[in-house]
Amino acid sequence: MLELGSLIESNDGWRLPAGEAGGNGGDGDATHYDVAVIGGGPAGLSAALYTARAGLRTIVLDKSPYAGALGLTDKIENYPGVPGPVRGVDLLKTMRDQALSFGAVYIQETVLSADGRTTPKEIITASRTIRAERLIVATGSLGRVASLPGEERLLGRGVSYCATCDGAFFTGQPVAVVGENEEAVEEALFLTRFARKVHFIVKGHTVRASAELTAELREHPRVTWHERTRVKEILGDTRVEGIRILPSGGSEEILPVKGVFVYLQGNRPILDFFQGDVPELTPEGYVKVNEEMETSFPGVFAVGDLTGKRVRQAVLAAADGVLAALAVERQLRGREKIRAAW
Amino acid sequence: MPLLSAKDREYVRDFFNKELQGKVELVLFLPAKAEEARASRENPYLPQMLELMQELTGLSPKLALRVVRPDTDPEVFALYGVPLGAYPVLALLGEGGVDYGIRFYGIPAGYEFRTLMDDLVDVSRGHSRLKPETIRQLADLKTDLDFQVFVTPTCPYCPKAVRLAHQFALESPHIRADMIEATEFSELANQFNVYGVPKTVINQGAQEIEGAVPEEMFLEAALAAAAETG
């Protein structure tokens, strides 16, 4: 049974676009910004730091502080000015705090769709619609295509990437969640409302999510935690009938599940929120940008790993963000060209 | 207690005031009065559907609500192709009672509430805001197409698929497009093996689309279904 009542009674009511449903701490109109940044890694946060400091109303939309390439790095010793070793998430927190100190608004939400062709740009998350004069995309390149045996064939037949969408179809059934990030943990917890049993399958021995959330999942009576376990195949003919797994040092086994929810990372640029209408790409599939990091969509900038750098370092991503921020400032303030900024 | 908060009501009122042009009639298909108590036990959203439509149509003088029931208005069910046992179903009619073939099977709640708001604007204006090329190709369509878009109210990706189907219906007299709330119409969902949403079924399975896809892909599937159906 869907919990429609909770939707009706929730503060955001009938899921109207944002702002209509409540402010988010920004000044003035909480739905309209000068700059929206998608992605809270070094590229996105550096851009936000600069645009916010320049007095542009700036919002950062970040899926999770643990989601990106830097967020999953344990030890950084070579970020200039920051004596290490420091954890990626801690370095990100410093960058985030710095951007916030200049007035940037930070919201932890996944962007579902963004329209790059219109101005203002319209960006939709699960609970709000944001309009921004300029869009800086900094979503990184940890996206993936279906790669588990059986995954693509059984998509929509028990394989899903959205527990909130599809959880209701697995009421009273056993399901598996495959992943090791915060999204996987949150979605697995959501599934415990419907599923009889949730098998959580993680390749390592831990997940990149807050300790509280992880503990809540591990201790849930309907959750079985499988760590150091690889997924070999999703099984089923016309619909999912099971998942074949291999625990480290153990032997293969088949879990008889009806649904498999996949939250893994890969090495492709994350552009799914453009919903098929993406800016021009390079032959390698990364986003093509000019020297100011602007894409083929006017007013849409791409920074960091999305641009397919040969060398992927946080400091280079941060520098991209700064270039884009200065170009945005110039465009919005009507300057002819970037002046030397100190 | 109203379903819409005071703040949301004001937003919707203002939105309708700015965006609606012509009049729109919302025809709501409900069970017979004598059946209502039993039907409401089976589908707890039934009373909320009526209440929501009453609240919504109260927010603009351009919107009118007509409630029809199988015992008193069987001819209306037949006219709009709604099975007598199906409820709640909503049809949107444009100025002068024009039926564009836009239907909601089940409550347009959660994320689908926004779909309904945008549909109302399109119907009131009589055009869809699709790309010109899509509109041109739909105008050439000669085959009847029936779109069924399965959704859940908690699916943030679903409105895109429903909107496209409804926009297609608005642009072509040969297209009918039903949003189907899968938990309320679980038999239909089972019939078409729906385990993930949005799932769009064209002409009873001539083509199926898993997920929310761009306008061009939606059109391709429609044209392929038309070619298959002949």
Coordinates of N, CA, C and O in Angstrom, one line a residue, chain A residues 64-186:
Chain A
S64 N 25.0 13.6 -2.8 CA 25.5 13.1 -1.6 C 27.0 13.6 -1.5 O 27.7 13.5 -2.4
P65 N 27.4 14.0 -0.3 CA 28.8 14.3 -0.1 C 29.7 13.1 -0.3 O 30.9 13.2 -0.5
Y66 N 29.1 11.9 -0.2 CA 29.9 10.7 -0.3 C 29.9 10.1 -1.7 O 30.5 9.1 -2.0
A67 N 29.2 10.8 -2.7 CA 28.9 10.2 -3.9 C 30.0 10.2 -5.0 O 30.2 9.4 -5.8
G68 N 30.8 11.3 -4.9 CA 31.8 11.6 -6.0 C 33.1 10.9 -5.8 O 33.4 10.3 -4.8
A69 N 34.0 11.2 -6.8 CA 35.3 10.6 -6.8 C 36.1 11.1 -5.6 O 36.9 10.3 -5.0
L70 N 36.0 12.3 -5.2 CA 36.8 12.8 -4.1 C 36.2 12.3 -2.8 O 36.9 11.9 -1.8
G71 N 34.8 12.2 -2.8 CA 34.1 11.7 -1.6 C 34.5 10.3 -1.2 O 34.4 9.9 0.0
L72 N 35.0 9.6 -2.2 CA 35.3 8.2 -1.9 C 36.8 8.0 -1.7 O 37.3 6.8 -1.6
T73 N 37.6 9.1 -1.7 CA 39.0 9.0 -1.5 C 39.3 9.1 -0.1 O 38.9 10.0 0.6
D74 N 40.1 8.1 0.4 CA 40.4 8.1 1.9 C 41.5 9.0 2.3 O 41.5 9.5 3.4
K75 N 42.5 9.2 1.5 CA 43.7 9.8 1.9 C 44.2 10.8 0.9 O 44.6 10.3 -0.2
I76 N 44.2 12.1 1.2 CA 44.7 13.1 0.2 C 45.9 13.8 0.9 O 45.7 14.3 2.0
E77 N 47.0 13.8 0.2 CA 48.2 14.4 0.8 C 48.7 15.5 -0.1 O 49.7 16.2 0.3
N78 N 48.1 15.7 -1.3 CA 48.8 16.6 -2.3 C 47.8 17.7 -2.7 O 48.0 18.3 -3.8
Y79 N 46.8 18.1 -1.9 CA 46.0 19.2 -2.3 C 46.7 20.5 -1.8 O 46.9 20.6 -0.6
P80 N 47.1 21.4 -2.7 CA 47.9 22.5 -2.2 C 47.3 23.3 -1.1 O 46.1 23.6 -1.2
G81 N 48.0 23.6 -0.1 CA 47.5 24.5 0.9 C 46.8 23.7 2.0 O 46.4 24.3 3.0
V82 N 46.6 22.4 1.8 CA 45.9 21.6 2.8 C 46.8 20.4 3.2 O 47.0 19.5 2.5
P83 N 47.5 20.6 4.3 CA 48.4 19.5 4.7 C 47.6 18.3 5.0 O 46.6 18.3 5.7
G84 N 48.1 17.2 4.5 CA 47.4 15.9 4.7 C 48.0 15.1 5.7 O 48.9 15.6 6.4
P85 N 47.6 13.8 5.8 CA 46.6 13.3 5.0 C 45.2 13.7 5.5 O 45.0 13.9 6.7
V86 N 44.3 13.9 4.5 CA 42.9 14.3 4.9 C 42.0 13.4 4.1 O 42.3 13.0 2.9
R87 N 40.8 13.1 4.7 CA 39.8 12.3 3.9 C 39.1 13.2 2.9 O 38.9 14.3 3.2
G88 N 38.7 12.6 1.8 CA 38.0 13.3 0.8 C 36.8 14.0 1.3 O 36.6 15.2 1.0
V89 N 36.0 13.3 2.1 CA 34.8 13.9 2.6 C 35.1 15.1 3.5 O 34.3 16.1 3.6
D90 N 36.2 15.1 4.2 CA 36.6 16.2 5.1 C 37.1 17.4 4.3 O 36.7 18.5 4.6
L91 N 37.8 17.1 3.2 CA 38.3 18.2 2.3 C 37.0 18.9 1.7 O 36.9 20.1 1.6
L92 N 36.1 18.0 1.3 CA 34.9 18.6 0.7 C 34.1 19.4 1.7 O 33.5 20.4 1.3
K93 N 34.1 19.0 2.9 CA 33.3 19.8 3.9 C 34.0 21.2 4.1 O 33.3 22.2 4.2
T94 N 35.3 21.2 4.1 CA 36.0 22.5 4.1 C 35.6 23.4 3.0 O 35.3 24.6 3.1
M95 N 35.6 22.8 1.8 CA 35.2 23.6 0.6 C 33.8 24.0 0.6 O 33.4 25.2 0.3
R96 N 32.9 23.1 1.1 CA 31.5 23.5 1.2 C 31.3 24.6 2.2 O 30.6 25.6 1.9
D97 N 31.9 24.5 3.4 CA 31.8 25.5 4.4 C 32.2 26.9 3.9 O 31.6 27.9 4.1
Q98 N 33.3 26.8 3.1 CA 33.8 28.1 2.5 C 32.8 28.7 1.5 O 32.6 29.9 1.6
A99 N 32.2 27.9 0.7 CA 31.2 28.4 -0.3 C 30.0 28.9 0.5 O 29.5 30.0 0.2
L100 N 29.6 28.2 1.5 CA 28.4 28.6 2.3 C 28.7 29.9 3.0 O 27.8 30.8 3.2
S101 N 30.0 30.1 3.4 CA 30.3 31.3 4.2 C 30.1 32.6 3.3 O 30.0 33.7 3.8
F102 N 30.1 32.4 2.0 CA 29.9 33.5 1.1 C 28.5 33.6 0.6 O 28.1 34.4 -0.3
G103 N 27.6 32.8 1.2 CA 26.2 32.9 0.9 C 25.6 31.9 -0.1 O 24.4 32.0 -0.4
A104 N 26.4 30.9 -0.5 CA 25.9 29.9 -1.4 C 24.9 29.0 -0.6 O 25.1 28.8 0.6
V105 N 23.8 28.6 -1.3 CA 22.9 27.7 -0.7 C 23.2 26.3 -1.1 O 23.5 26.0 -2.3
Y106 N 23.3 25.3 -0.1 CA 23.6 24.0 -0.5 C 22.4 23.1 -0.1 O 21.9 23.1 1.0
I107 N 22.0 22.3 -1.1 CA 20.9 21.4 -0.8 C 21.3 19.9 -1.3 O 21.8 19.7 -2.4
Q108 N 21.1 19.0 -0.4 CA 21.4 17.6 -0.7 C 20.2 16.9 -1.3 O 19.4 16.4 -0.6
E109 N 20.2 17.0 -2.6 CA 19.1 16.4 -3.4 C 19.6 16.0 -4.7 O 20.4 16.6 -5.3
T110 N 19.0 14.9 -5.2 CA 19.4 14.4 -6.6 C 18.6 15.2 -7.6 O 17.4 15.4 -7.5
V111 N 19.3 15.7 -8.6 CA 18.6 16.4 -9.7 C 18.0 15.3 -10.7 O 18.7 14.4 -11.2
L112 N 16.7 15.4 -11.0 CA 16.0 14.5 -11.8 C 16.0 14.9 -13.3 O 16.2 14.1 -14.2
S113 N 15.9 16.2 -13.5 CA 15.9 16.7 -14.8 C 16.4 18.1 -14.9 O 16.2 18.9 -13.9
A114 N 17.1 18.5 -16.0 CA 17.5 19.8 -16.2 C 17.4 20.1 -17.7 O 17.7 19.3 -18.5
D115 N 16.8 21.3 -17.9 CA 16.6 21.7 -19.3 C 17.7 22.7 -19.6 O 17.7 23.9 -19.2
G116 N 18.7 22.3 -20.5 CA 19.8 23.2 -20.7 C 19.6 24.2 -21.8 O 20.3 25.1 -22.0
R117 N 18.5 24.0 -22.6 CA 18.3 24.8 -23.8 C 17.6 26.2 -23.5 O 17.7 27.1 -24.2
T118 N 16.8 26.2 -22.4 CA 16.0 27.4 -22.1 C 16.8 28.3 -21.2 O 17.8 27.9 -20.6
T119 N 16.4 29.5 -21.1 CA 16.9 30.4 -20.1 C 15.8 31.2 -19.5 O 15.0 31.8 -20.3
P120 N 15.5 31.2 -18.2 CA 16.4 30.6 -17.3 C 16.3 29.0 -17.4 O 15.4 28.5 -17.9
K121 N 17.4 28.4 -16.9 CA 17.5 27.0 -16.9 C 16.5 26.4 -15.8 O 16.5 27.0 -14.7
E122 N 15.9 25.4 -16.2 CA 14.9 24.8 -15.2 C 15.5 23.5 -14.7 O 15.9 22.6 -15.5
I123 N 15.6 23.4 -13.3 CA 16.3 22.2 -12.7 C 15.3 21.6 -11.7 O 14.8 22.3 -10.9
I124 N 15.0 20.3 -11.9 CA 13.9 19.7 -11.1 C 14.5 18.6 -10.2 O 15.3 17.7 -10.7
T125 N 14.2 18.7 -8.9 CA 14.6 17.6 -8.0 C 13.4 17.0 -7.5 O 12.3 17.3 -7.9
A126 N 13.5 16.0 -6.6 CA 12.4 15.3 -6.1 C 11.4 16.2 -5.4 O 10.2 16.0 -5.3
S127 N 11.9 17.4 -4.9 CA 10.9 18.2 -4.1 C 10.9 19.7 -4.5 O 10.2 20.4 -3.9
R128 N 11.6 20.0 -5.5 CA 11.6 21.4 -5.9 C 11.9 21.6 -7.4 O 12.6 20.8 -8.0
T129 N 11.5 22.8 -7.9 CA 11.9 23.2 -9.2 C 12.7 24.5 -9.0 O 12.2 25.4 -8.4
I130 N 13.9 24.5 -9.6 CA 14.8 25.7 -9.4 C 14.9 26.3 -10.8 O 15.1 25.6 -11.8
R131 N 14.9 27.6 -10.9 CA 15.3 28.3 -12.1 C 16.5 29.1 -11.9 O 16.7 29.8 -10.8
A132 N 17.4 29.1 -12.8 CA 18.7 29.8 -12.7 C 19.1 30.3 -14.0 O 18.9 29.7 -15.1
E133 N 19.8 31.5 -14.0 CA 20.2 32.1 -15.2 C 21.3 31.4 -15.9 O 21.4 31.3 -17.1
R134 N 22.2 30.8 -15.1 CA 23.3 30.0 -15.6 C 23.4 28.7 -14.8 O 23.0 28.6 -13.7
L135 N 23.8 27.6 -15.6 CA 23.9 26.3 -15.0 C 25.4 25.8 -15.1 O 25.9 25.8 -16.2
I136 N 25.9 25.4 -14.0 CA 27.2 24.8 -14.0 C 27.1 23.3 -13.6 O 26.6 23.0 -12.5
V137 N 27.5 22.4 -14.5 CA 27.3 21.0 -14.3 C 28.6 20.4 -13.8 O 29.7 20.6 -14.6
A138 N 28.6 19.8 -12.7 CA 29.9 19.3 -12.1 C 29.6 17.9 -11.5 O 29.9 17.6 -10.3
T139 N 29.0 17.0 -12.3 CA 28.5 15.8 -11.8 C 29.5 14.6 -11.8 O 29.2 13.5 -11.4
G140 N 30.7 14.9 -12.4 CA 31.7 13.9 -12.4 C 31.5 12.7 -13.4 O 30.5 12.7 -14.2
S141 N 32.3 11.7 -13.3 CA 32.2 10.7 -14.3 C 32.2 9.3 -13.6 O 33.0 8.4 -13.9
L142 N 31.4 9.2 -12.6 CA 31.2 7.9 -12.0 C 29.9 7.2 -12.4 O 29.3 6.4 -11.7
G143 N 29.4 7.7 -13.5 CA 28.1 7.0 -14.0 C 28.4 5.7 -14.6 O 29.5 5.3 -14.8
R144 N 27.4 4.9 -14.9 CA 27.6 3.6 -15.5 C 26.5 3.2 -16.4 O 25.4 3.8 -16.4
V145 N 26.8 2.2 -17.2 CA 25.7 1.6 -18.0 C 25.5 0.2 -17.4 O 26.4 -0.3 -16.7
A146 N 24.4 -0.4 -17.7 CA 24.1 -1.7 -17.2 C 25.2 -2.7 -17.5 O 25.6 -2.8 -18.6
S147 N 25.8 -3.3 -16.5 CA 26.9 -4.2 -16.7 C 26.8 -5.5 -16.0 O 27.6 -6.4 -16.3
L148 N 25.9 -5.7 -15.1 CA 25.8 -7.0 -14.5 C 25.1 -7.9 -15.4 O 24.1 -7.5 -16.1
P149 N 25.6 -9.2 -15.5 CA 24.9 -10.1 -16.4 C 23.4 -10.2 -16.0 O 23.1 -10.4 -14.8
G150 N 22.5 -10.0 -17.0 CA 21.1 -10.1 -16.7 C 20.4 -8.7 -16.4 O 19.2 -8.6 -16.4
E151 N 21.3 -7.7 -16.1 CA 20.7 -6.5 -15.6 C 19.9 -5.8 -16.7 O 18.7 -5.4 -16.4
E152 N 20.4 -5.6 -17.9 CA 19.7 -4.9 -18.9 C 18.5 -5.6 -19.4 O 17.4 -5.1 -19.5
R153 N 18.7 -6.9 -19.5 CA 17.6 -7.8 -20.0 C 16.4 -7.7 -19.1 O 15.2 -7.8 -19.5
L154 N 16.6 -7.7 -17.8 CA 15.5 -7.7 -16.8 C 15.1 -6.4 -16.2 O 14.3 -6.3 -15.3
L155 N 15.6 -5.3 -16.9 CA 15.2 -4.0 -16.4 C 13.7 -3.8 -16.6 O 13.2 -4.1 -17.7
G156 N 13.0 -3.4 -15.6 CA 11.5 -3.2 -15.7 C 10.9 -4.6 -15.4 O 9.6 -4.7 -15.4
R157 N 11.7 -5.6 -15.3 CA 11.1 -7.0 -15.0 C 11.6 -7.4 -13.6 O 11.8 -8.6 -13.4
G158 N 11.9 -6.5 -12.8 CA 12.4 -6.8 -11.4 C 13.7 -6.1 -11.1 O 14.0 -5.9 -10.0
V159 N 14.4 -5.7 -12.2 CA 15.6 -4.8 -12.0 C 15.1 -3.4 -12.0 O 14.4 -3.0 -12.9
S160 N 15.5 -2.6 -11.0 CA 15.1 -1.2 -10.9 C 16.2 -0.4 -10.4 O 17.1 -0.9 -9.7
Y161 N 16.2 0.9 -10.7 CA 17.1 1.9 -10.1 C 16.4 2.9 -9.2 O 17.0 3.9 -8.8
C162 N 15.2 2.6 -8.9 CA 14.4 3.6 -8.1 C 13.4 2.9 -7.2 O 12.3 2.5 -7.6
A163 N 13.8 2.8 -5.9 CA 13.0 2.1 -4.9 C 11.7 2.9 -4.6 O 10.7 2.3 -4.4
T164 N 11.8 4.2 -4.6 CA 10.6 5.0 -4.3 C 9.6 4.8 -5.4 O 8.4 4.8 -5.1
C165 N 10.1 4.6 -6.6 CA 9.1 4.4 -7.7 C 8.5 3.0 -7.7 O 7.3 2.9 -7.8
D166 N 9.3 2.0 -7.4 CA 8.9 0.7 -7.7 C 8.8 -0.2 -6.5 O 8.4 -1.4 -6.6
G167 N 9.1 0.3 -5.3 CA 9.0 -0.5 -4.1 C 7.7 -1.2 -3.9 O 7.6 -2.4 -3.5
A168 N 6.6 -0.5 -4.2 CA 5.3 -1.0 -4.0 C 5.0 -2.3 -4.8 O 4.2 -3.1 -4.4
F169 N 5.7 -2.6 -5.9 CA 5.5 -3.8 -6.6 C 6.1 -5.0 -6.0 O 5.9 -6.1 -6.4
F170 N 6.9 -4.8 -4.9 CA 7.6 -5.9 -4.2 C 7.1 -6.1 -2.8 O 7.8 -6.6 -2.0
T171 N 5.8 -5.7 -2.6 CA 5.2 -5.9 -1.2 C 5.2 -7.3 -0.9 O 4.7 -8.2 -1.6
G172 N 5.8 -7.6 0.3 CA 5.8 -9.0 0.8 C 6.8 -9.9 0.1 O 6.8 -11.1 0.3
Q173 N 7.7 -9.4 -0.7 CA 8.6 -10.2 -1.5 C 10.0 -10.0 -1.0 O 10.3 -9.0 -0.5
P174 N 10.9 -10.9 -1.3 CA 12.3 -10.7 -1.0 C 13.0 -9.9 -2.2 O 12.7 -10.2 -3.3
V175 N 13.8 -9.0 -1.8 CA 14.5 -8.2 -2.8 C 16.0 -8.1 -2.5 O 16.4 -8.3 -1.3
A176 N 16.8 -7.6 -3.4 CA 18.3 -7.4 -3.2 C 18.6 -6.0 -3.6 O 18.0 -5.4 -4.5
V177 N 19.5 -5.3 -2.8 CA 20.0 -4.0 -3.2 C 21.5 -4.2 -3.3 O 22.2 -4.7 -2.5
V178 N 22.0 -3.7 -4.5 CA 23.4 -3.8 -4.8 C 24.0 -2.4 -4.8 O 23.6 -1.6 -5.6
G179 N 25.0 -2.2 -4.0 CA 25.6 -0.9 -4.0 C 26.5 -0.6 -2.8 O 26.5 -1.5 -1.8
E180 N 27.2 0.5 -2.8 CA 28.0 0.8 -1.6 C 28.0 2.3 -1.3 O 28.9 2.8 -0.7
N181 N 27.0 3.0 -1.7 CA 26.9 4.4 -1.5 C 25.7 4.8 -0.6 O 24.9 3.9 -0.3
E182 N 25.6 6.1 -0.3 CA 24.5 6.5 0.6 C 23.1 6.3 -0.1 O 22.2 5.9 0.6
E183 N 23.1 6.5 -1.4 CA 21.8 6.3 -2.1 C 21.3 4.8 -1.9 O 20.1 4.6 -1.6
A184 N 22.3 3.9 -2.0 CA 21.9 2.5 -1.9 C 21.3 2.2 -0.5 O 20.3 1.5 -0.3
V185 N 22.0 2.8 0.5 CA 21.5 2.6 1.9 C 20.1 3.2 2.1 O 19.2 2.6 2.7
E186 N 19.9 4.4 1.6 CA 18.6 5.1 1.8 C 17.5 4.3 1.1 O 16.4 4.1 1.6

